[in-house]
CSV table of C-alpha atoms in Angstrom, one decimal:
chain,number,residue,atom,x,y,z
A,215,MET,CA,146.9,326.8,172.9
A,216,GLN,CA,147.1,329.3,169.6
A,217,LYS,CA,146.1,333.2,169.6
A,218,PRO,CA,143.1,333.5,167.8
A,219,ILE,CA,141.5,335.4,165.6
A,220,ILE,CA,138.9,338.1,166.7
A,221,ILE,CA,136.4,339.5,164.2
A,222,LEU,CA,134.8,342.3,166.3
A,223,ASN,CA,130.9,343.4,163.6
A,224,TYR,CA,129.7,346.7,164.6
A,225,LYS,CA,126.6,345.9,162.7
A,226,THR,CA,124.3,349.1,163.1
A,227,TYR,CA,124.2,349.9,166.8
A,228,LEU,CA,125.1,353.2,167.7
A,229,GLU,CA,127.0,351.7,170.4
A,230,SER,CA,129.4,351.6,167.6
A,231,THR,CA,128.1,354.7,165.2
A,232,GLY,CA,130.3,357.8,164.8
A,233,ASP,CA,132.5,359.1,167.6
A,234,ARG,CA,131.6,355.8,169.9
A,235,GLY,CA,132.5,353.5,166.5
A,236,ARG,CA,135.8,354.9,166.3
A,237,GLU,CA,136.0,355.1,169.9
A,238,LEU,CA,135.6,351.9,169.6
A,239,THR,CA,138.2,351.1,167.0
A,240,TRP,CA,140.6,352.4,169.3
A,241,ALA,CA,139.5,350.4,171.9
A,242,ALA,CA,140.3,347.2,170.0
A,243,ARG,CA,143.8,348.6,168.6
A,244,ASP,CA,145.1,349.1,171.9
A,245,VAL,CA,144.3,345.1,172.7
A,246,MET,CA,145.3,343.9,170.1
A,247,GLN,CA,148.7,346.1,170.9
A,248,GLU,CA,148.8,344.7,174.5
A,249,THR,CA,147.8,341.2,173.6
A,250,GLY,CA,149.2,340.7,170.8
A,251,VAL,CA,146.1,338.8,169.7
A,252,ARG,CA,144.6,339.7,165.7
A,253,ILE,CA,141.6,341.7,166.4
A,254,ILE,CA,139.9,343.3,163.0
A,255,VAL,CA,136.4,345.6,163.2
A,256,CYS,CA,133.6,345.5,160.5
A,257,PRO,CA,132.4,349.0,160.7
A,258,GLN,CA,129.2,350.4,159.5
A,259,THR,CA,130.0,350.7,155.3
A,260,PRO,CA,129.4,354.6,155.1
A,261,GLU,CA,131.7,355.2,158.3
A,262,LEU,CA,135.3,352.7,156.7
A,263,PHE,CA,137.5,355.8,155.5
A,264,HIS,CA,136.9,357.6,159.2
A,265,HIS,CA,138.8,353.7,160.9
A,266,LYS,CA,141.6,354.0,158.0
A,267,GLY,CA,145.1,354.4,159.3
A,268,TYR,CA,144.3,353.5,163.0
A,269,GLY,CA,146.7,351.0,162.8
A,270,ILE,CA,143.9,347.5,163.4
A,271,GLU,CA,142.9,345.9,160.2
A,272,VAL,CA,139.2,346.8,159.2
A,273,PHE,CA,136.7,344.7,157.4
A,274,SER,CA,133.9,345.6,155.5
A,275,GLN,CA,130.2,344.3,156.7
A,276,HIS,CA,129.6,343.5,152.7
A,277,ILE,CA,130.5,343.4,149.7
A,278,ASP,CA,128.3,343.1,146.6
A,279,PRO,CA,128.7,341.1,143.3
A,280,ILE,CA,129.7,344.0,140.8
A,281,GLU,CA,132.3,345.1,138.4
A,282,PRO,CA,132.4,349.1,137.7
A,283,GLY,CA,130.0,350.2,136.1
A,284,SER,CA,126.7,351.6,136.5
A,285,HIS,CA,125.6,349.6,139.8
A,286,THR,CA,123.9,352.5,142.3
A,287,GLY,CA,123.9,352.2,145.9
A,288,HIS,CA,125.9,348.9,145.6
A,289,VAL,CA,129.3,348.2,147.1
A,290,LEU,CA,131.8,347.8,145.5
A,291,ALA,CA,135.0,346.4,145.8
A,292,GLN,CA,137.7,348.6,144.6
A,293,ALA,CA,135.6,351.6,146.9
A,294,LEU,CA,136.7,349.8,150.1
A,295,LEU,CA,140.0,349.4,148.7
A,296,HIS,CA,140.5,353.3,148.6
A,297,CYS,CA,139.1,353.4,152.3
A,298,GLY,CA,141.4,351.0,154.0
A,299,VAL,CA,139.3,348.1,153.9
A,300,THR,CA,141.6,344.6,153.8
A,301,GLY,CA,138.5,342.6,153.9
A,302,SER,CA,134.5,341.8,154.1
A,303,LEU,CA,132.2,339.6,155.4
A,304,ILE,CA,129.9,338.1,153.2
A,305,ASN,CA,126.9,336.5,153.3
A,306,HIS,CA,125.6,337.7,156.6
A,307,SER,CA,122.7,336.2,158.6
A,308,GLU,CA,121.1,339.6,158.8
A,309,ASP,CA,122.3,340.0,154.6
A,310,ARG,CA,121.9,336.7,153.4
A,311,MET,CA,123.3,336.3,149.2
A,312,PRO,CA,122.1,333.2,146.8
A,313,LEU,CA,125.2,331.1,146.6
A,314,PRO,CA,125.8,332.8,142.8
A,315,ASP,CA,126.1,335.5,144.2
A,316,ILE,CA,128.6,334.9,147.0
A,317,LYS,CA,131.1,332.6,145.0
A,318,LYS,CA,131.1,336.5,142.6
A,319,CYS,CA,132.0,338.0,145.9
A,320,VAL,CA,134.5,335.5,147.0
A,321,GLU,CA,136.2,336.0,143.7
A,322,ILE,CA,136.1,339.5,143.7
A,323,CYS,CA,137.5,339.9,147.0
A,324,ARG,CA,141.0,337.2,145.6
A,325,LYS,CA,141.4,339.2,142.9
A,326,ASN,CA,141.4,342.6,144.5
A,327,GLY,CA,143.7,340.8,147.5
A,328,LEU,CA,140.7,341.4,149.7
A,329,THR,CA,140.5,338.4,152.5
A,330,SER,CA,136.5,336.9,151.8
A,331,VAL,CA,134.5,335.9,155.1
A,332,VAL,CA,131.6,333.5,154.2
A,333,CYS,CA,129.4,333.4,157.3
A,334,ALA,CA,127.6,330.1,156.8
A,335,GLU,CA,124.3,328.8,158.8
A,336,SER,CA,124.3,325.1,159.0
A,337,ILE,CA,127.0,322.7,158.5
A,338,GLU,CA,125.4,321.9,155.0
A,339,LYS,CA,125.9,325.4,154.0
A,340,VAL,CA,129.4,325.0,155.3
A,341,ARG,CA,130.6,322.0,152.6
A,342,GLU,CA,128.9,324.6,150.1
A,343,VAL,CA,130.4,327.3,150.3
A,344,SER,CA,134.0,326.3,151.6
A,345,GLN,CA,134.5,324.6,147.8
A,346,LEU,CA,134.1,328.6,146.6
A,347,LYS,CA,138.1,329.0,148.7
A,348,PRO,CA,137.3,331.9,151.2
A,349,ASP,CA,139.8,332.4,153.6
A,350,PHE,CA,137.4,332.1,156.3
A,351,VAL,CA,133.6,330.4,156.6
A,352,ALA,CA,132.0,331.4,160.1
A,353,ILE,CA,129.3,328.8,161.3
A,354,GLU,CA,126.5,330.6,162.7
A,355,PRO,CA,123.6,329.3,163.6
A,356,PRO,CA,121.0,332.2,163.5
A,357,GLU,CA,118.8,331.5,166.2
A,358,LEU,CA,122.0,331.9,168.7
A,359,ILE,CA,122.8,335.0,167.0
A,360,GLY,CA,122.6,337.9,169.5
A,361,SER,CA,121.4,335.3,171.9
A,362,GLY,CA,124.1,335.1,174.4
A,363,ILE,CA,124.1,331.6,174.6
A,364,PRO,CA,127.4,330.4,172.6
A,365,VAL,CA,126.9,328.1,169.7
A,366,SER,CA,130.5,326.2,171.3
A,367,LYS,CA,128.2,325.2,174.3
A,368,ALA,CA,125.3,325.3,172.8
A,369,ASP,CA,125.8,323.0,169.7
A,370,PRO,CA,129.4,322.2,170.0
A,371,ASP,CA,128.8,318.9,167.4
A,372,ILE,CA,127.7,321.9,164.9
A,373,VAL,CA,130.7,323.6,165.1
A,374,ARG,CA,133.3,320.8,165.5
A,375,ASP,CA,131.4,319.0,162.0
A,376,SER,CA,132.2,322.3,160.5
A,377,VAL,CA,135.4,321.7,160.6
A,378,LYS,CA,135.3,318.3,159.4
A,379,ALA,CA,133.1,319.8,156.5
A,380,VAL,CA,136.1,322.0,155.0
A,381,THR,CA,138.9,319.6,153.7
A,382,ASP,CA,140.5,322.4,151.9
A,383,PRO,CA,143.4,323.4,154.4
A,384,GLU,CA,143.7,327.1,153.4
A,385,VAL,CA,140.2,327.7,154.1
A,386,LYS,CA,140.0,328.6,158.0
A,387,VAL,CA,136.8,327.9,160.5
A,388,LEU,CA,135.2,331.0,162.4
A,389,CYS,CA,132.7,330.0,165.6
A,390,GLY,CA,130.0,333.2,165.2
A,391,ALA,CA,126.7,333.5,167.4
A,392,GLY,CA,126.6,333.8,171.0
A,393,ILE,CA,130.4,335.2,171.5
A,394,SER,CA,131.1,337.3,175.1
A,395,LYS,CA,133.4,335.9,177.1
A,396,GLY,CA,137.2,334.5,176.9
A,397,GLU,CA,135.7,330.7,177.6
A,398,ASP,CA,133.5,331.2,174.6
A,399,VAL,CA,136.3,331.3,172.1
A,400,LYS,CA,138.7,329.0,174.3
A,401,ALA,CA,135.9,326.3,173.8
A,402,ALA,CA,135.6,327.8,169.6
A,403,LEU,CA,139.4,327.3,169.5
A,404,GLU,CA,139.3,323.4,171.3
A,405,LEU,CA,137.0,322.7,168.4
A,406,GLY,CA,139.5,322.9,166.0
A,407,THR,CA,138.2,327.2,164.7
A,408,VAL,CA,141.0,329.3,164.7
A,409,GLY,CA,138.8,332.7,166.3
A,410,VAL,CA,135.4,334.0,166.2
A,411,LEU,CA,133.1,336.4,165.1
A,412,LEU,CA,131.2,338.6,166.8
A,413,ALA,CA,128.9,341.8,167.7
A,414,SER,CA,126.9,342.7,170.7
A,415,GLY,CA,128.9,340.8,173.3
A,416,VAL,CA,131.4,343.7,172.8
A,417,VAL,CA,129.5,346.5,171.4
A,418,LYS,CA,126.8,346.8,173.7
A,419,ALA,CA,129.0,346.0,177.1
A,420,LYS,CA,129.4,348.7,179.4
A,421,ASP,CA,133.4,349.0,178.9
A,422,PRO,CA,134.3,347.3,175.5
A,423,LYS,CA,137.8,347.0,176.3
A,424,ALA,CA,137.0,345.4,179.7
A,425,ALA,CA,135.4,343.2,177.5
A,426,LEU,CA,137.9,342.9,175.1
A,427,ARG,CA,140.3,342.4,177.7
A,428,GLU,CA,138.9,339.4,179.3
A,429,LEU,CA,137.3,337.7,175.6
A,430,VAL,CA,141.1,336.9,174.9
A,431,ALA,CA,142.4,336.4,178.2
A,432,PHE,CA,142.2,332.7,178.7
A,433,LYS,CA,144.2,330.0,179.5
């Protein structure tokens, strides 16, 4: 079985803020180097620069559909690049965006060499946003986010059908919501995705490094 892609969203948990966030990034880097699994971390926007140069990919949790100019309080792609960021989440369930803004963000990411990960809450949304040609689409039913119940178990058909809904082979599908164990990752891969997007299962774990090791230690 192929090695999964693991995208770890730090959200705004205290467990991933400040020094604890940097320790989490070090832990993720160590597990990545031990296992050869591609792990990507998504710290909070004000802290992105502090995770630069750790030897692990860093994505932003959000990007705004703007070009350089008068946009106080927004997140500019070029600023992310200066922070060492190589990609961004777009349209997470906790920060939904209208379709025209999603389209603009994907285009901005492509223009600036950033990897785009568009989140979608349904098969219909997966089909819709995949037409924008992001690098990844993450299927994550909002009712399962943070529940500890993986979508690959609660509703495997939505994962399987989301994979089928993406007709462009260049657009890869991730599985989000409720992922916390290696068996969840294995199930996601078996359903046709290339990896997972998760948060609390690792961030809030008593031992995040052990949780990450368990996440990728499946056969």
